[in-house]
Amino acid sequence: MYRKAIFPGSYYQGEGLIRDFAGIDALKDKRVFLLTTRSGLGIIEENAENWQKICHVEHALFSGECTFAEIDRICDLLKDRTVDYIAALGGGKVMDAARTVAGRYNLKYLIIPTIAATDAPCVSASVIYNDQGGVADYLVTRSPSYVLVDTRIIANAPVRFLVSGMGDALATRFEAEECCRANRRNVCGGFNTKAAMAIAGLCYEILMEHGLNAKTACENGIVTPALDYVIEAATLLSGLGFESGGLSIAHGIHDCLTNLHQTHGCHHGEKVAFGVLTHLILTDKPRALVDEVYSFCESVGLPVTLADIGITDVDERELCDAVSLVLSNPASYIHNHCLHLTPEGIVNAMKMADAIGRRRKQERTG
Ligand SMILES: [Zn+2]
């Protein structure tokens, strides 16, 4: 039995740091192959001249989906090139593709998020999707050498991404605690360190203290200390906290929800947020804590009812099937707890989470 925690090589966060790649010496005169989404093209155009003074940057457009076919295509692009670093500019999927390609070629890689919608930037694992949009595989490669988070870029992105990132980060503390309680291994394959638990706890505290003001800052395109702290919580602390702390029921519920087509318009972090509410019910958390989490979700606009995530007509059979599918997978994180869970018990908890959310909405509107 051993404890294990993993980290990215270096993490940089600040306004405008993209202009000179945060002054990273190791990039000097190197060849960087930058994979980008369309949203990153403007950033490349703005900075290309500066970047060429530091290193040789060549870019290619990512298709938008992290599938094995897309990874093969990118690998083909690299076949006859000499490259020192792969870089990803964009959201979670382009990061996952770059990470996988870097793993295949045994290359170091940089992550440059343009949104703070998930805690994918700092981790070693990638999600590979199939052509139908379902999860085909989880691949663990290696942690990034550098993560560069330009807070100006995040502040300019639509606020829904930041709110979704807060939803993903909201789960980190509760899932790490549950893994610890159940003596389950974390995502990187060891038992939890005190460091990972402290990071997961701090992530939650920052959301409670600064989440709402960070949202307001992002809505107005202003980089403030609150936004800075929440970007760190959603990107660095949540990433370290989940990979070295562990996933549990909240992400398991997220996976159940992805089996329902009604939720496909929701972002990852929005479904995770509803997973957190269900997690709190199943683990019978104190009422004050449950109220605190609901109040937070309501304040920033995260889902608190099934209708909020697109499920307006609740079909119990359908919910139960979606849950059973996840429970039947022995590798699912939904098993990381010390409870006895049945599909019916989980559906009941989801219905209770929804009922509390609806009651609170009613109370607020009088
Ligand atoms: Zn997540």
mmCIF file of C-alpha atoms and ligand atoms in Angstrom:
data_model
loop_
_atom_site.group_PDB
_atom_site.id
_atom_site.type_symbol
_atom_site.label_atom_id
_atom_site.label_comp_id
_atom_site.label_asym_id
_atom_site.label_seq_id
_atom_site.Cartn_x
_atom_site.Cartn_y
_atom_site.Cartn_z
ATOM 1 C CA MET A 1 0.000 0.000 0.000
ATOM 2 C CA TYR A 2 1.409 3.366 -0.944
ATOM 3 C CA ARG A 3 0.239 6.924 -1.146
ATOM 4 C CA LYS A 4 0.622 8.769 -4.433
ATOM 5 C CA ALA A 5 0.173 12.306 -5.752
ATOM 6 C CA ILE A 6 1.108 13.646 -9.190
ATOM 7 C CA PHE A 7 1.597 17.175 -10.466
ATOM 8 C CA PRO A 8 2.274 19.100 -13.682
ATOM 9 C CA GLY A 9 5.886 20.271 -14.114
ATOM 10 C CA SER A 10 5.170 24.005 -13.726
ATOM 11 C CA TYR A 11 1.992 26.041 -13.440
ATOM 12 C CA TYR A 12 1.805 29.696 -14.500
ATOM 13 C CA GLN A 13 -1.213 31.954 -14.098
ATOM 14 C CA GLY A 14 -1.558 35.662 -14.853
ATOM 15 C CA GLU A 15 -2.905 38.361 -17.116
ATOM 16 C CA GLY A 16 -1.164 38.561 -20.489
ATOM 17 C CA LEU A 17 1.371 35.789 -19.854
ATOM 18 C CA ILE A 18 0.618 34.214 -23.220
ATOM 19 C CA ARG A 19 2.485 37.042 -24.989
ATOM 20 C CA ASP A 20 5.905 35.566 -24.142
ATOM 21 C CA PHE A 21 4.931 32.063 -22.949
ATOM 22 C CA ALA A 22 5.454 33.298 -19.383
ATOM 23 C CA GLY A 23 9.165 33.729 -20.144
ATOM 24 C CA ILE A 24 9.846 29.982 -19.926
ATOM 25 C CA ASP A 25 13.555 29.566 -20.655
ATOM 26 C CA ALA A 26 13.257 25.962 -21.729
ATOM 27 C CA LEU A 27 11.225 26.986 -24.785
ATOM 28 C CA LYS A 28 14.020 29.141 -26.211
ATOM 29 C CA ASP A 29 14.700 28.175 -29.850
ATOM 30 C CA LYS A 30 12.599 25.011 -29.539
ATOM 31 C CA ARG A 31 10.106 23.696 -32.086
ATOM 32 C CA VAL A 32 6.551 23.818 -30.762
ATOM 33 C CA PHE A 33 3.695 22.101 -32.560
ATOM 34 C CA LEU A 34 0.553 23.911 -31.400
ATOM 35 C CA LEU A 35 -2.800 22.231 -31.734
ATOM 36 C CA THR A 36 -5.684 24.685 -31.555
ATOM 37 C CA THR A 37 -9.438 24.986 -31.765
ATOM 38 C CA ARG A 38 -10.921 27.683 -34.017
ATOM 39 C CA SER A 39 -11.364 29.924 -30.965
ATOM 40 C CA GLY A 40 -7.570 29.925 -30.560
ATOM 41 C CA LEU A 41 -6.819 31.244 -34.057
ATOM 42 C CA GLY A 42 -7.270 34.874 -32.998
ATOM 43 C CA ILE A 43 -4.881 34.366 -30.076
ATOM 44 C CA ILE A 44 -2.280 32.872 -32.423
ATOM 45 C CA GLU A 45 -2.647 35.757 -34.848
ATOM 46 C CA GLU A 46 -2.244 38.294 -32.042
ATOM 47 C CA ASN A 47 0.864 36.676 -30.590
ATOM 48 C CA ALA A 48 2.622 34.935 -33.503
ATOM 49 C CA GLU A 49 5.143 37.703 -34.045
ATOM 50 C CA ASN A 50 6.194 37.725 -30.376
ATOM 51 C CA TRP A 51 6.311 33.942 -30.194
ATOM 52 C CA GLN A 52 8.616 33.636 -33.195
ATOM 53 C CA LYS A 53 11.216 35.681 -31.275
ATOM 54 C CA ILE A 54 11.235 32.937 -28.627
ATOM 55 C CA CYS A 55 10.654 29.650 -30.416
ATOM 56 C CA HIS A 56 9.420 28.131 -33.678
ATOM 57 C CA VAL A 57 5.665 27.715 -33.472
ATOM 58 C CA GLU A 58 3.772 25.806 -36.094
ATOM 59 C CA HIS A 59 0.043 25.319 -35.627
ATOM 60 C CA ALA A 60 -2.620 22.882 -36.799
ATOM 61 C CA LEU A 61 -6.380 22.978 -36.394
ATOM 62 C CA PHE A 62 -8.027 20.421 -34.112
ATOM 63 C CA SER A 63 -11.208 18.801 -35.484
ATOM 64 C CA GLY A 64 -13.145 19.466 -32.268
ATOM 65 C CA GLU A 65 -13.553 15.828 -31.144
ATOM 66 C CA CYS A 66 -10.957 13.788 -29.285
ATOM 67 C CA THR A 67 -11.417 10.433 -31.048
ATOM 68 C CA PHE A 68 -8.831 7.778 -31.925
ATOM 69 C CA ALA A 69 -9.249 8.741 -35.610
ATOM 70 C CA GLU A 70 -8.402 12.367 -34.798
ATOM 71 C CA ILE A 71 -5.385 11.320 -32.722
ATOM 72 C CA ASP A 72 -4.128 9.179 -35.629
ATOM 73 C CA ARG A 73 -4.587 12.136 -37.976
ATOM 74 C CA ILE A 74 -2.549 14.445 -35.727
ATOM 75 C CA CYS A 75 0.143 11.787 -35.325
ATOM 76 C CA ASP A 76 0.362 11.605 -39.142
ATOM 77 C CA LEU A 77 0.918 15.376 -39.273
ATOM 78 C CA LEU A 78 3.880 14.937 -36.934
ATOM 79 C CA LYS A 79 5.506 12.028 -38.758
ATOM 80 C CA ASP A 80 7.970 14.007 -40.867
ATOM 81 C CA ARG A 81 8.452 16.935 -38.518
ATOM 82 C CA THR A 82 11.053 17.592 -35.854
ATOM 83 C CA VAL A 83 9.173 18.722 -32.767
ATOM 84 C CA ASP A 84 10.371 19.423 -29.215
ATOM 85 C CA TYR A 85 7.035 20.228 -27.593
ATOM 86 C CA ILE A 86 3.360 19.701 -28.355
ATOM 87 C CA ALA A 87 1.063 22.490 -27.164
ATOM 88 C CA ALA A 88 -2.724 22.606 -26.811
ATOM 89 C CA LEU A 89 -4.653 25.862 -27.047
ATOM 90 C CA GLY A 90 -8.375 25.622 -26.271
ATOM 91 C CA GLY A 91 -10.668 23.540 -24.056
ATOM 92 C CA GLY A 92 -10.612 20.043 -22.564
ATOM 93 C CA LYS A 93 -10.863 18.032 -25.778
ATOM 94 C CA VAL A 94 -7.922 19.614 -27.568
ATOM 95 C CA MET A 95 -5.906 19.215 -24.342
ATOM 96 C CA ASP A 96 -6.776 15.527 -24.200
ATOM 97 C CA ALA A 97 -5.831 15.036 -27.858
ATOM 98 C CA ALA A 98 -2.474 16.817 -27.431
ATOM 99 C CA ARG A 99 -1.781 14.829 -24.248
ATOM 100 C CA THR A 100 -2.415 11.538 -26.034
ATOM 101 C CA VAL A 101 -0.299 12.489 -29.048
ATOM 102 C CA ALA A 102 2.512 13.626 -26.719
ATOM 103 C CA GLY A 103 2.300 10.243 -24.992
ATOM 104 C CA ARG A 104 2.593 8.353 -28.295
ATOM 105 C CA TYR A 105 5.659 10.326 -29.379
ATOM 106 C CA ASN A 106 7.149 10.542 -25.903
ATOM 107 C CA LEU A 107 7.188 14.347 -26.128
ATOM 108 C CA LYS A 108 6.806 17.020 -23.478
ATOM 109 C CA TYR A 109 3.698 19.153 -23.780
ATOM 110 C CA LEU A 110 2.225 22.531 -22.787
ATOM 111 C CA ILE A 111 -1.389 23.259 -21.972
ATOM 112 C CA ILE A 112 -2.837 26.725 -22.630
ATOM 113 C CA PRO A 113 -6.537 26.788 -21.688
ATOM 114 C CA THR A 114 -8.804 29.383 -23.294
ATOM 115 C CA ILE A 115 -11.655 28.537 -20.896
ATOM 116 C CA ALA A 116 -11.830 27.355 -17.265
ATOM 117 C CA ALA A 117 -14.731 24.967 -17.851
ATOM 118 C CA THR A 118 -13.138 21.813 -16.394
ATOM 119 C CA ASP A 119 -10.148 20.730 -14.347
ATOM 120 C CA ALA A 120 -8.531 18.958 -17.329
ATOM 121 C CA PRO A 121 -5.462 21.239 -17.831
ATOM 122 C CA CYS A 122 -3.203 19.955 -15.037
ATOM 123 C CA VAL A 123 -3.839 16.211 -15.240
ATOM 124 C CA SER A 124 -2.280 13.156 -16.907
ATOM 125 C CA ALA A 125 -5.451 11.404 -18.082
ATOM 126 C CA SER A 126 -7.388 11.936 -21.315
ATOM 127 C CA VAL A 127 -10.942 11.055 -22.261
ATOM 128 C CA ILE A 128 -11.256 9.561 -25.750
ATOM 129 C CA TYR A 129 -14.718 9.652 -27.336
ATOM 130 C CA ASN A 130 -16.346 7.414 -29.935
ATOM 131 C CA ASP A 131 -18.102 8.735 -33.040
ATOM 132 C CA GLN A 132 -21.447 8.790 -31.206
ATOM 133 C CA GLY A 133 -20.095 11.166 -28.548
ATOM 134 C CA GLY A 134 -19.875 8.456 -25.868
ATOM 135 C CA VAL A 135 -16.739 7.713 -23.857
ATOM 136 C CA ALA A 136 -14.519 5.181 -25.695
ATOM 137 C CA ASP A 137 -11.565 5.101 -23.315
ATOM 138 C CA TYR A 138 -9.687 6.817 -20.487
ATOM 139 C CA LEU A 139 -5.965 6.959 -21.199
ATOM 140 C CA VAL A 140 -3.334 7.880 -18.666
ATOM 141 C CA THR A 141 -0.221 9.279 -20.296
ATOM 142 C CA ARG A 142 1.789 11.894 -18.432
ATOM 143 C CA SER A 143 1.260 15.242 -16.727
ATOM 144 C CA PRO A 144 1.982 18.388 -18.741
ATOM 145 C CA SER A 145 5.425 19.959 -18.452
ATOM 146 C CA TYR A 146 3.875 23.444 -18.407
ATOM 147 C CA VAL A 147 0.385 24.811 -17.826
ATOM 148 C CA LEU A 148 -0.062 28.466 -18.823
ATOM 149 C CA VAL A 149 -3.319 30.086 -17.769
ATOM 150 C CA ASP A 150 -3.790 33.600 -19.095
ATOM 151 C CA THR A 151 -6.455 35.141 -16.889
ATOM 152 C CA ARG A 152 -7.255 37.806 -19.520
ATOM 153 C CA ILE A 153 -8.269 35.074 -21.979
ATOM 154 C CA ILE A 154 -10.441 33.334 -19.354
ATOM 155 C CA ALA A 155 -12.075 36.666 -18.377
ATOM 156 C CA ASN A 156 -12.992 37.266 -22.036
ATOM 157 C CA ALA A 157 -14.587 33.820 -22.494
ATOM 158 C CA PRO A 158 -18.360 33.320 -22.027
ATOM 159 C CA VAL A 159 -19.175 33.179 -18.304
ATOM 160 C CA ARG A 160 -21.007 29.855 -18.603
ATOM 161 C CA PHE A 161 -17.630 28.132 -19.015
ATOM 162 C CA LEU A 162 -16.315 29.550 -15.742
ATOM 163 C CA VAL A 163 -19.529 28.583 -13.934
ATOM 164 C CA SER A 164 -19.232 25.043 -15.317
ATOM 165 C CA GLY A 165 -15.642 24.939 -14.100
ATOM 166 C CA MET A 166 -16.913 25.867 -10.643
ATOM 167 C CA GLY A 167 -19.405 22.978 -10.873
ATOM 168 C CA ASP A 168 -16.602 20.538 -11.667
ATOM 169 C CA ALA A 169 -14.448 21.968 -8.850
ATOM 170 C CA LEU A 170 -17.356 21.798 -6.381
ATOM 171 C CA ALA A 171 -17.122 17.992 -6.460
ATOM 172 C CA THR A 172 -13.413 17.753 -5.659
ATOM 173 C CA ARG A 173 -13.549 18.030 -1.872
ATOM 174 C CA PHE A 174 -16.502 15.680 -1.434
ATOM 175 C CA GLU A 175 -15.161 13.010 -3.766
ATOM 176 C CA ALA A 176 -11.664 13.082 -2.224
ATOM 177 C CA GLU A 177 -13.234 12.799 1.251
ATOM 178 C CA GLU A 178 -15.366 9.851 0.182
ATOM 179 C CA CYS A 179 -12.382 8.044 -1.393
ATOM 180 C CA CYS A 180 -10.456 8.552 1.815
ATOM 181 C CA ARG A 181 -13.335 7.377 4.006
ATOM 182 C CA ALA A 182 -13.771 4.246 1.877
ATOM 183 C CA ASN A 183 -10.006 3.668 1.624
ATOM 184 C CA ARG A 184 -10.190 3.657 -2.182
ATOM 185 C CA ARG A 185 -7.374 4.477 -4.553
ATOM 186 C CA ASN A 186 -7.253 7.899 -6.147
ATOM 187 C CA VAL A 187 -7.224 8.475 -9.931
ATOM 188 C CA CYS A 188 -3.415 8.195 -10.168
ATOM 189 C CA GLY A 189 -3.534 4.787 -8.502
ATOM 190 C CA GLY A 190 -2.359 5.337 -4.941
ATOM 191 C CA PHE A 191 -3.930 6.216 -1.615
ATOM 192 C CA ASN A 192 -4.487 9.849 -0.695
ATOM 193 C CA THR A 193 -1.864 12.157 0.706
ATOM 194 C CA LYS A 194 -2.625 14.870 3.257
ATOM 195 C CA ALA A 195 -1.485 17.326 0.574
ATOM 196 C CA ALA A 196 -4.208 16.198 -1.846
ATOM 197 C CA MET A 197 -6.859 16.430 0.885
ATOM 198 C CA ALA A 198 -5.731 19.932 1.862
ATOM 199 C CA ILE A 199 -5.789 21.032 -1.781
ATOM 200 C CA ALA A 200 -9.307 19.615 -2.271
ATOM 201 C CA GLY A 201 -10.500 21.414 0.872
ATOM 202 C CA LEU A 202 -8.946 24.711 -0.201
ATOM 203 C CA CYS A 203 -10.589 24.399 -3.617
ATOM 204 C CA TYR A 204 -14.012 24.264 -1.915
ATOM 205 C CA GLU A 205 -13.247 27.190 0.426
ATOM 206 C CA ILE A 206 -12.229 29.410 -2.493
ATOM 207 C CA LEU A 207 -15.455 28.645 -4.358
ATOM 208 C CA MET A 208 -17.584 29.495 -1.326
ATOM 209 C CA GLU A 209 -15.703 32.721 -0.624
ATOM 210 C CA HIS A 210 -15.063 34.047 -4.121
ATOM 211 C CA GLY A 211 -17.264 32.118 -6.579
ATOM 212 C CA LEU A 212 -20.020 34.682 -6.974
ATOM 213 C CA ASN A 213 -17.691 37.673 -7.337
ATOM 214 C CA ALA A 214 -15.564 35.730 -9.818
ATOM 215 C CA LYS A 215 -18.682 35.182 -11.913
ATOM 216 C CA THR A 216 -19.493 38.892 -11.790
ATOM 217 C CA ALA A 217 -15.905 39.744 -12.780
ATOM 218 C CA CYS A 218 -16.028 37.362 -15.741
ATOM 219 C CA GLU A 219 -19.430 38.704 -16.854
ATOM 220 C CA ASN A 220 -17.838 42.118 -17.026
ATOM 221 C CA GLY A 221 -14.527 40.977 -18.515
ATOM 222 C CA ILE A 222 -12.536 42.216 -15.508
ATOM 223 C CA VAL A 223 -9.597 40.329 -14.025
ATOM 224 C CA THR A 224 -9.935 40.682 -10.255
ATOM 225 C CA PRO A 225 -8.392 38.833 -7.285
ATOM 226 C CA ALA A 226 -11.659 36.852 -6.895
ATOM 227 C CA LEU A 227 -11.543 35.725 -10.525
ATOM 228 C CA ASP A 228 -7.853 34.910 -10.169
ATOM 229 C CA TYR A 229 -8.492 32.713 -7.090
ATOM 230 C CA VAL A 230 -11.412 30.902 -8.714
ATOM 231 C CA ILE A 231 -9.445 30.222 -11.912
ATOM 232 C CA GLU A 232 -6.742 28.698 -9.727
ATOM 233 C CA ALA A 233 -9.345 26.640 -7.854
ATOM 234 C CA ALA A 234 -11.051 25.392 -11.025
ATOM 235 C CA THR A 235 -7.827 24.691 -12.935
ATOM 236 C CA LEU A 236 -4.978 23.852 -10.573
ATOM 237 C CA LEU A 237 -6.546 22.901 -7.236
ATOM 238 C CA SER A 238 -9.422 20.891 -8.660
ATOM 239 C CA GLY A 239 -7.092 19.133 -11.121
ATOM 240 C CA LEU A 240 -4.607 18.143 -8.416
ATOM 241 C CA GLY A 241 -7.446 17.469 -5.982
ATOM 242 C CA PHE A 242 -9.325 15.027 -8.179
ATOM 243 C CA GLU A 243 -6.361 13.221 -9.701
ATOM 244 C CA SER A 244 -4.522 12.768 -6.431
ATOM 245 C CA GLY A 245 -7.654 12.821 -4.223
ATOM 246 C CA GLY A 246 -9.982 10.562 -6.196
ATOM 247 C CA LEU A 247 -13.357 10.596 -7.904
ATOM 248 C CA SER A 248 -16.522 9.141 -6.427
ATOM 249 C CA ILE A 249 -20.301 9.433 -6.582
ATOM 250 C CA ALA A 250 -20.593 12.968 -8.020
ATOM 251 C CA HIS A 251 -18.723 12.060 -11.223
ATOM 252 C CA GLY A 252 -20.504 8.694 -11.247
ATOM 253 C CA ILE A 253 -23.830 10.552 -11.337
ATOM 254 C CA HIS A 254 -22.413 12.735 -14.116
ATOM 255 C CA ASP A 255 -21.740 9.562 -16.111
ATOM 256 C CA CYS A 256 -25.315 8.360 -15.466
ATOM 257 C CA LEU A 257 -26.661 11.696 -16.726
ATOM 258 C CA THR A 258 -24.605 11.506 -19.932
ATOM 259 C CA ASN A 259 -26.589 8.341 -20.766
ATOM 260 C CA LEU A 260 -29.705 10.520 -21.055
ATOM 261 C CA HIS A 261 -29.979 12.463 -24.313
ATOM 262 C CA GLN A 262 -31.923 15.261 -22.563
ATOM 263 C CA THR A 263 -28.748 16.329 -20.760
ATOM 264 C CA HIS A 264 -26.549 16.565 -23.855
ATOM 265 C CA GLY A 265 -26.908 20.351 -24.005
ATOM 266 C CA CYS A 266 -25.283 20.638 -20.563
ATOM 267 C CA HIS A 267 -21.606 21.127 -19.878
ATOM 268 C CA HIS A 268 -19.580 18.579 -17.909
ATOM 269 C CA GLY A 269 -19.407 20.772 -14.792
ATOM 270 C CA GLU A 270 -23.147 21.430 -14.813
ATOM 271 C CA LYS A 271 -23.904 17.709 -14.698
ATOM 272 C CA VAL A 272 -21.211 17.219 -12.064
ATOM 273 C CA ALA A 273 -22.862 19.934 -9.920
ATOM 274 C CA PHE A 274 -26.121 17.977 -9.876
ATOM 275 C CA GLY A 275 -23.975 14.916 -9.104
ATOM 276 C CA VAL A 276 -22.592 16.757 -6.067
ATOM 277 C CA LEU A 277 -26.106 17.442 -4.734
ATOM 278 C CA THR A 278 -26.969 13.756 -5.127
ATOM 279 C CA HIS A 279 -23.658 12.801 -3.502
ATOM 280 C CA LEU A 280 -24.493 14.983 -0.471
ATOM 281 C CA ILE A 281 -27.889 13.283 -0.082
ATOM 282 C CA LEU A 282 -26.470 9.758 -0.418
ATOM 283 C CA THR A 283 -23.680 10.411 2.088
ATOM 284 C CA ASP A 284 -26.132 12.098 4.474
ATOM 285 C CA LYS A 285 -24.178 15.322 4.970
ATOM 286 C CA PRO A 286 -25.249 17.800 7.695
ATOM 287 C CA ARG A 287 -28.111 20.080 6.718
ATOM 288 C CA ALA A 288 -26.038 23.256 7.067
ATOM 289 C CA LEU A 289 -23.488 21.935 4.583
ATOM 290 C CA VAL A 290 -26.181 20.827 2.126
ATOM 291 C CA ASP A 291 -27.803 24.274 2.382
ATOM 292 C CA GLU A 292 -24.441 25.944 1.788
ATOM 293 C CA VAL A 293 -23.868 23.974 -1.418
ATOM 294 C CA TYR A 294 -27.408 24.630 -2.715
ATOM 295 C CA SER A 295 -27.067 28.345 -1.946
ATOM 296 C CA PHE A 296 -23.758 28.449 -3.790
ATOM 297 C CA CYS A 297 -25.182 26.693 -6.861
ATOM 298 C CA GLU A 298 -28.191 29.031 -6.892
ATOM 299 C CA SER A 299 -26.005 32.108 -6.539
ATOM 300 C CA VAL A 300 -23.755 31.301 -9.504
ATOM 301 C CA GLY A 301 -26.432 29.634 -11.638
ATOM 302 C CA LEU A 302 -25.436 25.962 -11.416
ATOM 303 C CA PRO A 303 -28.253 23.388 -11.767
ATOM 304 C CA VAL A 304 -30.182 22.393 -8.642
ATOM 305 C CA THR A 305 -33.060 20.473 -10.241
ATOM 306 C CA LEU A 306 -33.410 17.784 -12.903
ATOM 307 C CA ALA A 307 -35.237 20.328 -15.085
ATOM 308 C CA ASP A 308 -32.152 22.570 -14.862
ATOM 309 C CA ILE A 309 -30.154 19.851 -16.635
ATOM 310 C CA GLY A 310 -32.797 19.237 -19.278
ATOM 311 C CA ILE A 311 -34.820 16.436 -17.653
ATOM 312 C CA THR A 312 -38.271 17.961 -17.529
ATOM 313 C CA ASP A 313 -40.361 14.786 -17.672
ATOM 314 C CA VAL A 314 -38.803 12.478 -15.128
ATOM 315 C CA ASP A 315 -39.176 8.899 -16.287
ATOM 316 C CA GLU A 316 -38.119 6.729 -13.362
ATOM 317 C CA ARG A 317 -37.441 3.666 -15.541
ATOM 318 C CA GLU A 318 -35.196 5.694 -17.832
ATOM 319 C CA LEU A 319 -33.277 7.167 -14.879
ATOM 320 C CA CYS A 320 -32.877 3.710 -13.371
ATOM 321 C CA ASP A 321 -31.532 2.275 -16.648
ATOM 322 C CA ALA A 322 -29.049 5.150 -16.988
ATOM 323 C CA VAL A 323 -27.818 4.517 -13.430
ATOM 324 C CA SER A 324 -27.694 0.714 -13.831
ATOM 325 C CA LEU A 325 -25.487 1.063 -16.893
ATOM 326 C CA VAL A 326 -22.859 2.938 -14.886
ATOM 327 C CA LEU A 327 -23.186 0.674 -11.831
ATOM 328 C CA SER A 328 -22.596 -2.384 -14.032
ATOM 329 C CA ASN A 329 -19.137 -1.080 -14.916
ATOM 330 C CA PRO A 330 -16.777 -2.273 -12.154
ATOM 331 C CA ALA A 331 -14.208 0.371 -13.156
ATOM 332 C CA SER A 332 -16.637 3.283 -12.608
ATOM 333 C CA TYR A 333 -15.752 5.847 -9.969
ATOM 334 C CA ILE A 334 -19.315 5.501 -8.690
ATOM 335 C CA HIS A 335 -18.085 2.524 -6.629
ATOM 336 C CA ASN A 336 -15.656 4.673 -4.603
ATOM 337 C CA HIS A 337 -17.619 4.900 -1.353
ATOM 338 C CA CYS A 338 -18.406 2.767 1.672
ATOM 339 C CA LEU A 339 -22.178 2.640 1.212
ATOM 340 C CA HIS A 340 -24.424 -0.057 -0.176
ATOM 341 C CA LEU A 341 -25.850 1.524 -3.310
ATOM 342 C CA THR A 342 -28.581 0.141 -5.562
ATOM 343 C CA PRO A 343 -29.891 1.751 -8.766
ATOM 344 C CA GLU A 344 -33.171 2.494 -6.967
ATOM 345 C CA GLY A 345 -31.336 4.090 -4.026
ATOM 346 C CA ILE A 346 -29.365 6.340 -6.356
ATOM 347 C CA VAL A 347 -32.469 7.342 -8.324
ATOM 348 C CA ASN A 348 -34.197 8.173 -5.038
ATOM 349 C CA ALA A 349 -31.277 10.397 -4.047
ATOM 350 C CA MET A 350 -31.401 12.141 -7.436
ATOM 351 C CA LYS A 351 -35.133 12.694 -6.979
ATOM 352 C CA MET A 352 -34.520 14.036 -3.457
ATOM 353 C CA ALA A 353 -31.778 16.385 -4.705
ATOM 354 C CA ASP A 354 -34.249 17.602 -7.329
ATOM 355 C CA ALA A 355 -37.088 17.962 -4.793
ATOM 356 C CA ILE A 356 -34.939 20.093 -2.464
ATOM 357 C CA GLY A 357 -33.915 22.252 -5.427
ATOM 358 C CA ARG A 358 -37.545 22.719 -6.465
ATOM 359 C CA ARG A 359 -38.645 23.489 -2.896
ATOM 360 C CA ARG A 360 -35.953 26.118 -2.552
ATOM 361 C CA LYS A 361 -36.924 27.702 -5.868
ATOM 362 C CA GLN A 362 -40.510 27.869 -4.641
ATOM 363 C CA GLU A 363 -39.463 29.401 -1.315
ATOM 364 C CA ARG A 364 -37.441 32.049 -3.129
ATOM 365 C CA THR A 365 -40.234 33.042 -5.478
ATOM 366 C CA GLY A 366 -42.696 33.000 -2.561
HETATM 367 ZN ZN ZN B 1 -14.817 16.541 -13.873
#
